[in-house]
mmCIF file with all atom_site columns, C-alpha atoms in Angstrom:
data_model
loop_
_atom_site.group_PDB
_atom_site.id
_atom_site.type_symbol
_atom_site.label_atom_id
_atom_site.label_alt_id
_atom_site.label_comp_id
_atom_site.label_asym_id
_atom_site.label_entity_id
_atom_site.label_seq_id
_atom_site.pdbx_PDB_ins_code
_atom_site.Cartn_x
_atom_site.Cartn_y
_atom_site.Cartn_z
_atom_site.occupancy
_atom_site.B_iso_or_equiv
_atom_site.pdbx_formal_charge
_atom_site.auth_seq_id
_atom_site.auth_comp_id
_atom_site.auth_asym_id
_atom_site.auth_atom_id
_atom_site.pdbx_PDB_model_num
ATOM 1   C CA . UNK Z 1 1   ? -41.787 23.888  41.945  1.00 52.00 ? 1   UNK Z CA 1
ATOM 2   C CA . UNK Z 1 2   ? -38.958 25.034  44.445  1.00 52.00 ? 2   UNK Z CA 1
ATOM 3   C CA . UNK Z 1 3   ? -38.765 27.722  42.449  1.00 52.00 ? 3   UNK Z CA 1
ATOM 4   C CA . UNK Z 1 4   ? -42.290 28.852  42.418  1.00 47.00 ? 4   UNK Z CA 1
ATOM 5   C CA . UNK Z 1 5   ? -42.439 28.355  46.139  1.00 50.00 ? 5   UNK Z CA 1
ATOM 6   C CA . UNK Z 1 6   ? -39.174 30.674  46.829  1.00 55.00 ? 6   UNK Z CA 1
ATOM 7   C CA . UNK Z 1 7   ? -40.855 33.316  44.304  1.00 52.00 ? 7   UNK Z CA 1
ATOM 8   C CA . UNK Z 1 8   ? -44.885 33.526  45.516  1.00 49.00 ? 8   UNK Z CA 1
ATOM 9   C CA . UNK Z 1 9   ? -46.120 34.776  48.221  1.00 52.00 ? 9   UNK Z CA 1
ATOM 10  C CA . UNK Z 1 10  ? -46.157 32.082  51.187  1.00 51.00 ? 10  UNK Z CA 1
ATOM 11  C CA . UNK Z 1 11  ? -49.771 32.609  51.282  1.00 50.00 ? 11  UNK Z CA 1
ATOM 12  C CA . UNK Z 1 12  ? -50.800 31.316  48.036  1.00 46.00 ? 12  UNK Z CA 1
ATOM 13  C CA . UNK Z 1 13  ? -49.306 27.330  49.108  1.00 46.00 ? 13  UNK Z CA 1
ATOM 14  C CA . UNK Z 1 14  ? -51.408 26.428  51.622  1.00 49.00 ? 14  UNK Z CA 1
ATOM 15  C CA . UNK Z 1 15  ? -50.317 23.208  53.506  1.00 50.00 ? 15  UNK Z CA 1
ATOM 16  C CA . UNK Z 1 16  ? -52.137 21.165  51.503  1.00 51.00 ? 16  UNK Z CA 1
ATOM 17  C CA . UNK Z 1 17  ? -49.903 21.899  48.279  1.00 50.00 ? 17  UNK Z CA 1
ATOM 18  C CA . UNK Z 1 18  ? -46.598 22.184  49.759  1.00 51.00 ? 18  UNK Z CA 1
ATOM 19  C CA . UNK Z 1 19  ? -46.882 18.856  51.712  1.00 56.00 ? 19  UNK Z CA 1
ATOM 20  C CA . UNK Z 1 20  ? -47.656 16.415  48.126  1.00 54.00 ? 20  UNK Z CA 1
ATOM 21  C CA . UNK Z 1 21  ? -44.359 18.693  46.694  1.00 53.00 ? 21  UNK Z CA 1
ATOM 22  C CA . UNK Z 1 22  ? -42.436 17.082  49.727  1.00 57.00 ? 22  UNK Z CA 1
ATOM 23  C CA . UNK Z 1 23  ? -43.758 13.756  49.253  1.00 57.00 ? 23  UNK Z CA 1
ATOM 24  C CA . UNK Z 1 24  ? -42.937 13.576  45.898  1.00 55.00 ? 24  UNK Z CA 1
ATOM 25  C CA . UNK Z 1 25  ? -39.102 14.907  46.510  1.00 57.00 ? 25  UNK Z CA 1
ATOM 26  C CA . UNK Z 1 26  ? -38.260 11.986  48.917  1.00 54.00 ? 26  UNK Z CA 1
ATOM 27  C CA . UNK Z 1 27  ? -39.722 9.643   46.726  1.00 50.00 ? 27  UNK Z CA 1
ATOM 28  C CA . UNK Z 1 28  ? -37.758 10.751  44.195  1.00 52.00 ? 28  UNK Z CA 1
ATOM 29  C CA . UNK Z 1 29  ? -34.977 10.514  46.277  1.00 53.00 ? 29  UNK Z CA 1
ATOM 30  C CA . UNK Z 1 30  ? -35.570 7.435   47.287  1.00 51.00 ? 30  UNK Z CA 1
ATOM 31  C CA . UNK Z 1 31  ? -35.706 6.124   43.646  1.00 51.00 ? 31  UNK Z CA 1
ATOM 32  C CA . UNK Z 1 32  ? -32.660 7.056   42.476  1.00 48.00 ? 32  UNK Z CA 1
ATOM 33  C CA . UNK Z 1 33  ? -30.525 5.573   45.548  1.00 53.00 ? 33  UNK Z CA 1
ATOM 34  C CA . UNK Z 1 34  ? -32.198 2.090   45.616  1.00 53.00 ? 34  UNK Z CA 1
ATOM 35  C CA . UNK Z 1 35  ? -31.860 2.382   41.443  1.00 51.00 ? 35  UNK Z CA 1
ATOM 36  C CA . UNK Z 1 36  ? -28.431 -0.077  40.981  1.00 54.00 ? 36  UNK Z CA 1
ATOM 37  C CA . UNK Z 1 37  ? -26.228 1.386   38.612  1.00 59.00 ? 37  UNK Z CA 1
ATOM 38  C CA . UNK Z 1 38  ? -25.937 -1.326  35.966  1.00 57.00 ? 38  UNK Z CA 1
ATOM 39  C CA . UNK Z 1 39  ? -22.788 -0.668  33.785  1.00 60.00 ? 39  UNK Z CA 1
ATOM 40  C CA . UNK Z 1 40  ? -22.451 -1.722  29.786  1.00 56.00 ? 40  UNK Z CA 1
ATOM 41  C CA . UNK Z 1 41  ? -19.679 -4.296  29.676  1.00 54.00 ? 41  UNK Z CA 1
ATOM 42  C CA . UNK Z 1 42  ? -17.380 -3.318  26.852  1.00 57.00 ? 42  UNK Z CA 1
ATOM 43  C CA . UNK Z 1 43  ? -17.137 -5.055  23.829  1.00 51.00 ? 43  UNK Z CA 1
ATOM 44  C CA . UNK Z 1 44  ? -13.634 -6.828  23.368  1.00 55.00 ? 44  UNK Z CA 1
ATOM 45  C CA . UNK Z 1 45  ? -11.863 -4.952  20.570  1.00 54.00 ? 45  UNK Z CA 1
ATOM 46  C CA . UNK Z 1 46  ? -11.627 -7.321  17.976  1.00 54.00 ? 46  UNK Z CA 1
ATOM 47  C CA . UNK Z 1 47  ? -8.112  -6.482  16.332  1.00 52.00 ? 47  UNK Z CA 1
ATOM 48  C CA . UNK Z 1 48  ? -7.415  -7.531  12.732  1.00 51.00 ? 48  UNK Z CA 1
ATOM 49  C CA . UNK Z 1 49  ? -4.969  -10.293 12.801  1.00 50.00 ? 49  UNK Z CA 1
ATOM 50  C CA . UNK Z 1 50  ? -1.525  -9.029  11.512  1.00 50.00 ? 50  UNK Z CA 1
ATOM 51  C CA . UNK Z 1 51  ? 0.095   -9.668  8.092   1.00 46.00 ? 51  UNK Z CA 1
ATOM 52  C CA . UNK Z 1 52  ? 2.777   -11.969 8.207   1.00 48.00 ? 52  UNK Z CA 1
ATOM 53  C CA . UNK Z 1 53  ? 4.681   -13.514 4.841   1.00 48.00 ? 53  UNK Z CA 1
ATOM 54  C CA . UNK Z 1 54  ? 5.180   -17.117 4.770   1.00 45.00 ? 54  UNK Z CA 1
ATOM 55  C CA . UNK Z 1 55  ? 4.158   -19.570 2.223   1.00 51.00 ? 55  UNK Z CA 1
ATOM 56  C CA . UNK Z 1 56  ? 0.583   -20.907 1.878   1.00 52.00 ? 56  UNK Z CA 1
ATOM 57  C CA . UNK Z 1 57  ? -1.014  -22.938 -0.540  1.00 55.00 ? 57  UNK Z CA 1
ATOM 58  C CA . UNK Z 1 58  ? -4.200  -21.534 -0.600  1.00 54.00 ? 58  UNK Z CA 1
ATOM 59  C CA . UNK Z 1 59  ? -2.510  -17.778 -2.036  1.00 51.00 ? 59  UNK Z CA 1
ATOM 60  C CA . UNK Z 1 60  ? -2.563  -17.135 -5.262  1.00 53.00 ? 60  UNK Z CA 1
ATOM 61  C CA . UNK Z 1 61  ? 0.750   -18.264 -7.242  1.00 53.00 ? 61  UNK Z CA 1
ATOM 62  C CA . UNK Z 1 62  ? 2.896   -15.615 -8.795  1.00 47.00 ? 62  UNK Z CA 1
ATOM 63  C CA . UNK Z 1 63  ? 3.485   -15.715 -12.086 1.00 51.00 ? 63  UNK Z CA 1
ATOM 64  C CA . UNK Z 1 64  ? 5.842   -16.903 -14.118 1.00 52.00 ? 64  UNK Z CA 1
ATOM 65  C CA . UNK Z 1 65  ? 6.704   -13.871 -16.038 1.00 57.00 ? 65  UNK Z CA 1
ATOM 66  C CA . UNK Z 1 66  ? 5.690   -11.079 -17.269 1.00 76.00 ? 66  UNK Z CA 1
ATOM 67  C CA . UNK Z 1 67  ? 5.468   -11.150 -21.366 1.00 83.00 ? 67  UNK Z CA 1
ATOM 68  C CA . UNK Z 1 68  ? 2.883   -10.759 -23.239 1.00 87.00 ? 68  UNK Z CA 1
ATOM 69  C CA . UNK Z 1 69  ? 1.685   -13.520 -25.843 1.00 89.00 ? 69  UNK Z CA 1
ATOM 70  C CA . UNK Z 1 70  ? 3.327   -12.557 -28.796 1.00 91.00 ? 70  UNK Z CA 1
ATOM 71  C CA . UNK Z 1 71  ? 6.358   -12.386 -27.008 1.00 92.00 ? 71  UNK Z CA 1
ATOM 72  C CA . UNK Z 1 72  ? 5.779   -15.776 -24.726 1.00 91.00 ? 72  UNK Z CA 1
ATOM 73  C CA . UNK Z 1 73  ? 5.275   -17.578 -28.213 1.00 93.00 ? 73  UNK Z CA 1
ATOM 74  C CA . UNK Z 1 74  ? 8.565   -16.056 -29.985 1.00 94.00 ? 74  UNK Z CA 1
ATOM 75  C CA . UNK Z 1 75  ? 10.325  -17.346 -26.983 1.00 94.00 ? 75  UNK Z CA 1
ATOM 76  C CA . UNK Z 1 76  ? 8.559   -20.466 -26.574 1.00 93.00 ? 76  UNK Z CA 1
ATOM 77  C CA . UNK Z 1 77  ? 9.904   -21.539 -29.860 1.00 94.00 ? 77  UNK Z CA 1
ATOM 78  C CA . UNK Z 1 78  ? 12.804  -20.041 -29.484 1.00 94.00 ? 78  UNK Z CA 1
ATOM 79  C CA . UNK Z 1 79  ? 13.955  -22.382 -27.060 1.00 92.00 ? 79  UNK Z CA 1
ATOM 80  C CA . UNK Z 1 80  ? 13.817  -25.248 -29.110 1.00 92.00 ? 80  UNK Z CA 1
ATOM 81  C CA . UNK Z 1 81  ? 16.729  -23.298 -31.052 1.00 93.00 ? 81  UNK Z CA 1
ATOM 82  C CA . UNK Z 1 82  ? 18.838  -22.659 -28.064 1.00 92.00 ? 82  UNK Z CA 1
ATOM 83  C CA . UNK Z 1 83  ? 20.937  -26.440 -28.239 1.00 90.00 ? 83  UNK Z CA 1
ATOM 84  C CA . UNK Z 1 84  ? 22.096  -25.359 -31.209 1.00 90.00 ? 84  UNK Z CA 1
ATOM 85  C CA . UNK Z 1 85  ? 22.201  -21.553 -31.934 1.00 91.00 ? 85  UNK Z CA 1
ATOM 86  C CA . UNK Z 1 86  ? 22.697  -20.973 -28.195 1.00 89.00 ? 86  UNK Z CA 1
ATOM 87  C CA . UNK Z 1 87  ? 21.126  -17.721 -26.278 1.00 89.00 ? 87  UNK Z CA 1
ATOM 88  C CA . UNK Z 1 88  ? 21.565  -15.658 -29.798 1.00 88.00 ? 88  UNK Z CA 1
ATOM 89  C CA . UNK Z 1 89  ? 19.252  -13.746 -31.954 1.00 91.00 ? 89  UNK Z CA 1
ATOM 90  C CA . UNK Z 1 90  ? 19.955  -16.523 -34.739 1.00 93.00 ? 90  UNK Z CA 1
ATOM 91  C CA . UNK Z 1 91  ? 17.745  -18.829 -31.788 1.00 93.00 ? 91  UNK Z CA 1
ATOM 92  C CA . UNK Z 1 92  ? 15.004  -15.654 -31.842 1.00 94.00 ? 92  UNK Z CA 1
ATOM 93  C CA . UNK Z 1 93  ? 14.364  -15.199 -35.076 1.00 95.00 ? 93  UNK Z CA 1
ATOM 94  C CA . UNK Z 1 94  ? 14.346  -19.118 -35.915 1.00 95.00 ? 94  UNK Z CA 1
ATOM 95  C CA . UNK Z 1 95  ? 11.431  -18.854 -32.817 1.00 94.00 ? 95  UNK Z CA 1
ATOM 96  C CA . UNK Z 1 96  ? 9.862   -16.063 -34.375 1.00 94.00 ? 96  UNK Z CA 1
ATOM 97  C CA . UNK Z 1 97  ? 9.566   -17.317 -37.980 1.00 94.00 ? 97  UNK Z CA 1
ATOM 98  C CA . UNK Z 1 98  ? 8.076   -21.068 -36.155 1.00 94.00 ? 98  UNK Z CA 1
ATOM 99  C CA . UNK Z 1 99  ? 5.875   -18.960 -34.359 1.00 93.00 ? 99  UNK Z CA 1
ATOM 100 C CA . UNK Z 1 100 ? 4.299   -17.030 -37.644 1.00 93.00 ? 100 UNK Z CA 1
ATOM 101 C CA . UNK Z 1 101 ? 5.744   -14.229 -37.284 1.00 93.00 ? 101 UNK Z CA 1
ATOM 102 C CA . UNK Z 1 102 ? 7.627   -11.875 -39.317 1.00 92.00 ? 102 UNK Z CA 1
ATOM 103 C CA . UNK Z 1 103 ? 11.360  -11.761 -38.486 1.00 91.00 ? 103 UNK Z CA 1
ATOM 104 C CA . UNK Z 1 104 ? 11.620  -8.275  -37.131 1.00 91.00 ? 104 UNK Z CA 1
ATOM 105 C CA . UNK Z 1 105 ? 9.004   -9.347  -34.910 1.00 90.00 ? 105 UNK Z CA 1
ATOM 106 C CA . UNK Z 1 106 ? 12.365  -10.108 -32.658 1.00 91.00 ? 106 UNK Z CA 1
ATOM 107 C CA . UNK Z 1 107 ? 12.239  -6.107  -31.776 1.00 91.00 ? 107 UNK Z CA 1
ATOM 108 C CA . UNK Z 1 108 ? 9.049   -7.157  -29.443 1.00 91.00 ? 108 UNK Z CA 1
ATOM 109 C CA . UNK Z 1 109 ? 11.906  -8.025  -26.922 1.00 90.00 ? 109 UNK Z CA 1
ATOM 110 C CA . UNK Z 1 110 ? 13.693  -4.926  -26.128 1.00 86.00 ? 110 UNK Z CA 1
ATOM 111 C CA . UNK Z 1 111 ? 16.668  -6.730  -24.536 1.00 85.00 ? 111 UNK Z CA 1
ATOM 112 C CA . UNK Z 1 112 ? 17.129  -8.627  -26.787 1.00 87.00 ? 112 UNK Z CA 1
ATOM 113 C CA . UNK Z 1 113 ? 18.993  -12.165 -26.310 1.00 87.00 ? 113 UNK Z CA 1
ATOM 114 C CA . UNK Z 1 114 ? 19.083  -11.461 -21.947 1.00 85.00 ? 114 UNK Z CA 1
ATOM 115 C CA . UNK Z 1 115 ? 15.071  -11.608 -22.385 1.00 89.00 ? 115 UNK Z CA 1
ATOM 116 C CA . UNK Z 1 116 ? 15.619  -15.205 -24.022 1.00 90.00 ? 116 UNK Z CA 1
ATOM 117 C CA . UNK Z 1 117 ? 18.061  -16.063 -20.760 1.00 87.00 ? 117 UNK Z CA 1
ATOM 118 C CA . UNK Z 1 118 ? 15.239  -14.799 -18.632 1.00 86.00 ? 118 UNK Z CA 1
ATOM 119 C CA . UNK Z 1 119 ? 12.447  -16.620 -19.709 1.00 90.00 ? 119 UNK Z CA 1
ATOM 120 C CA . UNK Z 1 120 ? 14.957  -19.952 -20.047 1.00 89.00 ? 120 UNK Z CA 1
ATOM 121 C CA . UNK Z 1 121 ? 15.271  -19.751 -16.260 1.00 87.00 ? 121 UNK Z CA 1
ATOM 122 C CA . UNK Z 1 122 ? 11.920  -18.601 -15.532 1.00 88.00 ? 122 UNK Z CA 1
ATOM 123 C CA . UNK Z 1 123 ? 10.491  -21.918 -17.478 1.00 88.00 ? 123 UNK Z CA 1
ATOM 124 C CA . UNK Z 1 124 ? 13.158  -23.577 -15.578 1.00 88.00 ? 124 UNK Z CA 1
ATOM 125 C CA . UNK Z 1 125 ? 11.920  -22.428 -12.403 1.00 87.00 ? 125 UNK Z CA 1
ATOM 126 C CA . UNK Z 1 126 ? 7.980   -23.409 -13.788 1.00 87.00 ? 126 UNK Z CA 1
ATOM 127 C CA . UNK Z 1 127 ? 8.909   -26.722 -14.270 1.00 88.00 ? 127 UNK Z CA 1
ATOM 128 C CA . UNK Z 1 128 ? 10.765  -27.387 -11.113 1.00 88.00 ? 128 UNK Z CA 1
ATOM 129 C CA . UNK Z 1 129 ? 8.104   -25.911 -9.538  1.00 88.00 ? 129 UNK Z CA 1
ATOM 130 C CA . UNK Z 1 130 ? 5.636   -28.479 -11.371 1.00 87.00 ? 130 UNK Z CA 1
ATOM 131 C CA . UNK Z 1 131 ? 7.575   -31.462 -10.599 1.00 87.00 ? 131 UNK Z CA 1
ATOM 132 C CA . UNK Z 1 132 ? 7.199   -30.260 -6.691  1.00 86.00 ? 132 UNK Z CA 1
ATOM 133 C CA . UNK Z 1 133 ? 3.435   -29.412 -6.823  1.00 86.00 ? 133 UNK Z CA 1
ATOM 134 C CA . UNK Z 1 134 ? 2.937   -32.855 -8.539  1.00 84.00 ? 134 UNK Z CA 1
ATOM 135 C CA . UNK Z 1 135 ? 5.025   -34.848 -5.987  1.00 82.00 ? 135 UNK Z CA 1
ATOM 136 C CA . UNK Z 1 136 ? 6.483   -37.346 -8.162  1.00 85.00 ? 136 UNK Z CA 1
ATOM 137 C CA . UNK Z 1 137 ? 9.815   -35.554 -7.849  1.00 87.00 ? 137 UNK Z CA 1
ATOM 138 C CA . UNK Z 1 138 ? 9.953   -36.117 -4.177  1.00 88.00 ? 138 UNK Z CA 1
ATOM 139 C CA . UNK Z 1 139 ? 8.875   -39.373 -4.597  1.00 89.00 ? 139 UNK Z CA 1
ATOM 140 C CA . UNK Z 1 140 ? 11.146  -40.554 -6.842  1.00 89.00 ? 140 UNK Z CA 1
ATOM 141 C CA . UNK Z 1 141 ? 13.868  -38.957 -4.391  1.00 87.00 ? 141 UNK Z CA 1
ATOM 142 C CA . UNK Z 1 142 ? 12.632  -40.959 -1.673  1.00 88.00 ? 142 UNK Z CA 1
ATOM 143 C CA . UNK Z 1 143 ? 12.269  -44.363 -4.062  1.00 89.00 ? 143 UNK Z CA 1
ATOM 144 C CA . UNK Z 1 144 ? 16.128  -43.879 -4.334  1.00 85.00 ? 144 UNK Z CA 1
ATOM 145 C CA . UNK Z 1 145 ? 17.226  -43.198 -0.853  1.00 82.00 ? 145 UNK Z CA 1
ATOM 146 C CA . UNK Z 1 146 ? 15.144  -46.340 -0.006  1.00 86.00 ? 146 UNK Z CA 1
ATOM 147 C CA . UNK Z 1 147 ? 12.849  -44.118 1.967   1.00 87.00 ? 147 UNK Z CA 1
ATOM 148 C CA . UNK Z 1 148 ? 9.234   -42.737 2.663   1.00 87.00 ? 148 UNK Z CA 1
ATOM 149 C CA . UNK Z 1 149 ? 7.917   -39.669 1.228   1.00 85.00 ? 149 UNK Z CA 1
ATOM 150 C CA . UNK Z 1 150 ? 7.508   -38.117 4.926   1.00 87.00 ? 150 UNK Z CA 1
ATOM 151 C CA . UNK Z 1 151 ? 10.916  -39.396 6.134   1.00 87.00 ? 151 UNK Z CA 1
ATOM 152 C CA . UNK Z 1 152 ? 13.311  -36.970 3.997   1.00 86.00 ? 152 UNK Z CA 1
ATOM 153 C CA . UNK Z 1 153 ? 14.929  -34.582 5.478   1.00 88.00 ? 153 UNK Z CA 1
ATOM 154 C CA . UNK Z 1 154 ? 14.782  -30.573 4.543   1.00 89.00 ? 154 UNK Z CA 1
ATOM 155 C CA . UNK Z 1 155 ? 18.806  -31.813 3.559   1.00 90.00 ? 155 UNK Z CA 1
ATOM 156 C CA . UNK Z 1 156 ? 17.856  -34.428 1.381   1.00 88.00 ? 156 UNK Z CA 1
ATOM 157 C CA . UNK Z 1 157 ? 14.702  -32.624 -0.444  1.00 89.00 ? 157 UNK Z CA 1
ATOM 158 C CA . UNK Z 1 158 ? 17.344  -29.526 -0.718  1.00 88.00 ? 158 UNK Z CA 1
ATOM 159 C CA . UNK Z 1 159 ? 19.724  -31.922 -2.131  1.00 90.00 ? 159 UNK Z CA 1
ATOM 160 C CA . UNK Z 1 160 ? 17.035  -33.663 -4.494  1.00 88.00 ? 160 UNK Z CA 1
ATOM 161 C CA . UNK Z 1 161 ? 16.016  -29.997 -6.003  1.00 89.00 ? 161 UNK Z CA 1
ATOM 162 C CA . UNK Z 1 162 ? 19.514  -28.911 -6.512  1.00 89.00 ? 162 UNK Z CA 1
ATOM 163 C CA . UNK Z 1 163 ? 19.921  -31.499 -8.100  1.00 90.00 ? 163 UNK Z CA 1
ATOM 164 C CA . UNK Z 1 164 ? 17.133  -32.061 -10.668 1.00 89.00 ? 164 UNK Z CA 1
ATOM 165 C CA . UNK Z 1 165 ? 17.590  -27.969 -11.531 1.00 88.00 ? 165 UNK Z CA 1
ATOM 166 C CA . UNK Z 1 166 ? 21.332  -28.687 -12.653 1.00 87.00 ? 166 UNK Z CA 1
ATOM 167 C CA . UNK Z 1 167 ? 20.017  -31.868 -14.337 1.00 89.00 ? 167 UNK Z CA 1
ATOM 168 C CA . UNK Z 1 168 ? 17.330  -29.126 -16.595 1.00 87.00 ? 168 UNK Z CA 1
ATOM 169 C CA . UNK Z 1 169 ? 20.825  -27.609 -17.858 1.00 85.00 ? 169 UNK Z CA 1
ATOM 170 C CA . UNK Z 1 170 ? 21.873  -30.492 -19.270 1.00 86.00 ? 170 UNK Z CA 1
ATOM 171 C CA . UNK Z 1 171 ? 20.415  -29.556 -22.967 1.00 85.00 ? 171 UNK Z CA 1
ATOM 172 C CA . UNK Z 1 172 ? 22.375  -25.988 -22.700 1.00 85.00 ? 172 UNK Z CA 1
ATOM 173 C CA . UNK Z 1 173 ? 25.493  -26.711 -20.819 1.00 83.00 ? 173 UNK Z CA 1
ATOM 174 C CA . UNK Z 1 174 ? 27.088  -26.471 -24.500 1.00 83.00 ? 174 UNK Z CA 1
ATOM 175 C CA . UNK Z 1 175 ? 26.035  -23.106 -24.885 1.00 84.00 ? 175 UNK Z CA 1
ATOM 176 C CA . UNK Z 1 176 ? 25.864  -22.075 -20.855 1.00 78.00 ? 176 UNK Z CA 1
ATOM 177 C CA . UNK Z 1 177 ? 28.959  -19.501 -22.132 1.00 76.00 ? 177 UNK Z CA 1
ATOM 178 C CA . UNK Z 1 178 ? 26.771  -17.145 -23.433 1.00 72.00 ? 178 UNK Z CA 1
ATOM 179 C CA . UNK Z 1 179 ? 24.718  -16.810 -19.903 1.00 74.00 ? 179 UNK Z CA 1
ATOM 180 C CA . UNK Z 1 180 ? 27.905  -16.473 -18.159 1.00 71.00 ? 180 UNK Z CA 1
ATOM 181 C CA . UNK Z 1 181 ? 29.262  -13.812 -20.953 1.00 71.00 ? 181 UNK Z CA 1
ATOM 182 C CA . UNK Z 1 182 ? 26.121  -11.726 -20.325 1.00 70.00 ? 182 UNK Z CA 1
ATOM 183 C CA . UNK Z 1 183 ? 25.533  -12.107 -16.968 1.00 68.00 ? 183 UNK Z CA 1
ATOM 184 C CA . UNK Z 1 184 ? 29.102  -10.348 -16.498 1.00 68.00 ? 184 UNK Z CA 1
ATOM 185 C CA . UNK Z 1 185 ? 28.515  -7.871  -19.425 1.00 66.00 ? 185 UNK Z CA 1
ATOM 186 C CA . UNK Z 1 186 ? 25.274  -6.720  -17.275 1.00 63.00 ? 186 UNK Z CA 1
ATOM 187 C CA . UNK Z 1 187 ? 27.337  -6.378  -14.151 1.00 61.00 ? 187 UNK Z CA 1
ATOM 188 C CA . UNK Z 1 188 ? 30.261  -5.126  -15.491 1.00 57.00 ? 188 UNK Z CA 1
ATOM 189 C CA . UNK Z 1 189 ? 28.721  -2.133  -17.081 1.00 57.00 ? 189 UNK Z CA 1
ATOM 190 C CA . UNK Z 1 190 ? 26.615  -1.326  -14.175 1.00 54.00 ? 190 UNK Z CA 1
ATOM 191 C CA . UNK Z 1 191 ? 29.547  -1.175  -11.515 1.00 52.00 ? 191 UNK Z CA 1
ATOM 192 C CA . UNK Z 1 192 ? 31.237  0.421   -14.109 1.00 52.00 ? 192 UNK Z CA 1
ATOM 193 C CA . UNK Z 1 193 ? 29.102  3.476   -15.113 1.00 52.00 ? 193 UNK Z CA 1
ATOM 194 C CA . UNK Z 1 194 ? 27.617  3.699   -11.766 1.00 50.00 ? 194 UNK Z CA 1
ATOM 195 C CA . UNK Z 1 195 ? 30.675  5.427   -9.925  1.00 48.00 ? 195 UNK Z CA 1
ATOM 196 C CA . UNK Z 1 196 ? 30.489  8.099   -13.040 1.00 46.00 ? 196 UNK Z CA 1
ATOM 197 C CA . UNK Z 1 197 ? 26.942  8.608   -12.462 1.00 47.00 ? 197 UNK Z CA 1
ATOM 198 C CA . UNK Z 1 198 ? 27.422  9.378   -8.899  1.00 48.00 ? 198 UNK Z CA 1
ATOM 199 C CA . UNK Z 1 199 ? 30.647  11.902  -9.930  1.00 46.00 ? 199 UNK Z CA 1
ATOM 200 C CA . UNK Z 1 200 ? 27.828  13.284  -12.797 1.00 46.00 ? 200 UNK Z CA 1
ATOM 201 C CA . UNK Z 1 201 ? 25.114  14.049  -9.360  1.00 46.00 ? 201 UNK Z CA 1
ATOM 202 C CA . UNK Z 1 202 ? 28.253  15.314  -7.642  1.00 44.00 ? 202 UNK Z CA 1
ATOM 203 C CA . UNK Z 1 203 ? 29.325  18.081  -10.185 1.00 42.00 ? 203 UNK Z CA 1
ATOM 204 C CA . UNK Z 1 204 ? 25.424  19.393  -10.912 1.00 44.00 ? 204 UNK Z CA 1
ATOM 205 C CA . UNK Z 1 205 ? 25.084  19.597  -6.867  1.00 42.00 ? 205 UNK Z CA 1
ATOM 206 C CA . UNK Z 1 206 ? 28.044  19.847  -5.138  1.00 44.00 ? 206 UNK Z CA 1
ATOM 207 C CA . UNK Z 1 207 ? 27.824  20.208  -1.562  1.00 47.00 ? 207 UNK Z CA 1
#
């Protein structure tokens, strides 16, 4: 309308239209200064809580290894055979044939008599891990310190699972040789060739 009145002739707005355009400009005015400004409160950013690692029961458990089922029954039986024929392929086959299958079914394990040391300690760790989850272990620990359940100490249940896992070697400790024997085969060849694979990388890109 300011417009229009800047552009016409002042003879066309008589006083009768130009006072209503005044009226209506203070009211307007008027509005928006007695209109309170009402800011939006910001919604808290909700942050997702952070990752941390510690130990909680309701996680899912890892497992206890990775074979498959052929292989988690030749070793299965296989262990019953260890006492005797020790960590050997003698002990795999002897598992293999108990659990129906052929004897060259042993080549299912690529590595051989380590994979039967492996899953030894990994059912090892199983049943320790059992024995905990159960409670009788601790129990029994505290029965023969003359003690509560909640009164050991983190020494004394330390103590208790050392303790009951050298106690699970009891059935091997004839044969616990041939653990030792590859357990320093492994590392020995692995320091060994490592230095000559790094002089290998060396000689294809020298520096």
């Amino acid at each position: 309308m300011s417009y229009l009145a800047r552009t016409l002739p002042k003879r066309v707005f008589t006083p009768s239209l130009t006072q209503p355009i005044r009226q209506t400009r203070a009211l307007t005015t008027k509005t928006l200064q007695s209109t309170p400004r009402t800011r939006t409160p910001r919604s808290n950013q909700i942050h997702p809580p952070s990752h941390r690692t510690y130990h909680s029961a309701l996680h899912a458990r890892l497992p206890d290894h990775s074979y498959t089922n052929s292989q988690t029954a030749i070793l299965t039986s296989a262990l019953t055979h260890v006492p005797k024929h020790g960590f050997s392929a003698t002990a795999l086959t002897l598992g293999a044939r108990d659990a129906g299958f052929l004897d060259v079914s042993v080549q299912l394990l690529p590595r051989g008599e380590f994979d039967l040391i492996l899953f030894w300690l990994a059912s090892r760790r199983g049943l320790l891990r059992g024995k905990v989850e159960e409670g009788g272990l601790f129990r029994r620990i505290a029965a023969e310190n003359g003690k509560d359940v909640h009164e050991l100490s983190v020494e004394e249940r330390v103590r208790g699972l050392l303790l009951e896992r050298l106690r699970m070697n009891v059935e091997v400790r004839d044969v616990w040789q041939d653990v030792s024997f590859f357990f320093f085969f492994f590392f020995f060849f692995f320091f060994s060739f490592f230095p000559l694979k790094q002089i290998d990388a060396e000689e294809e890109f020298p520096c």
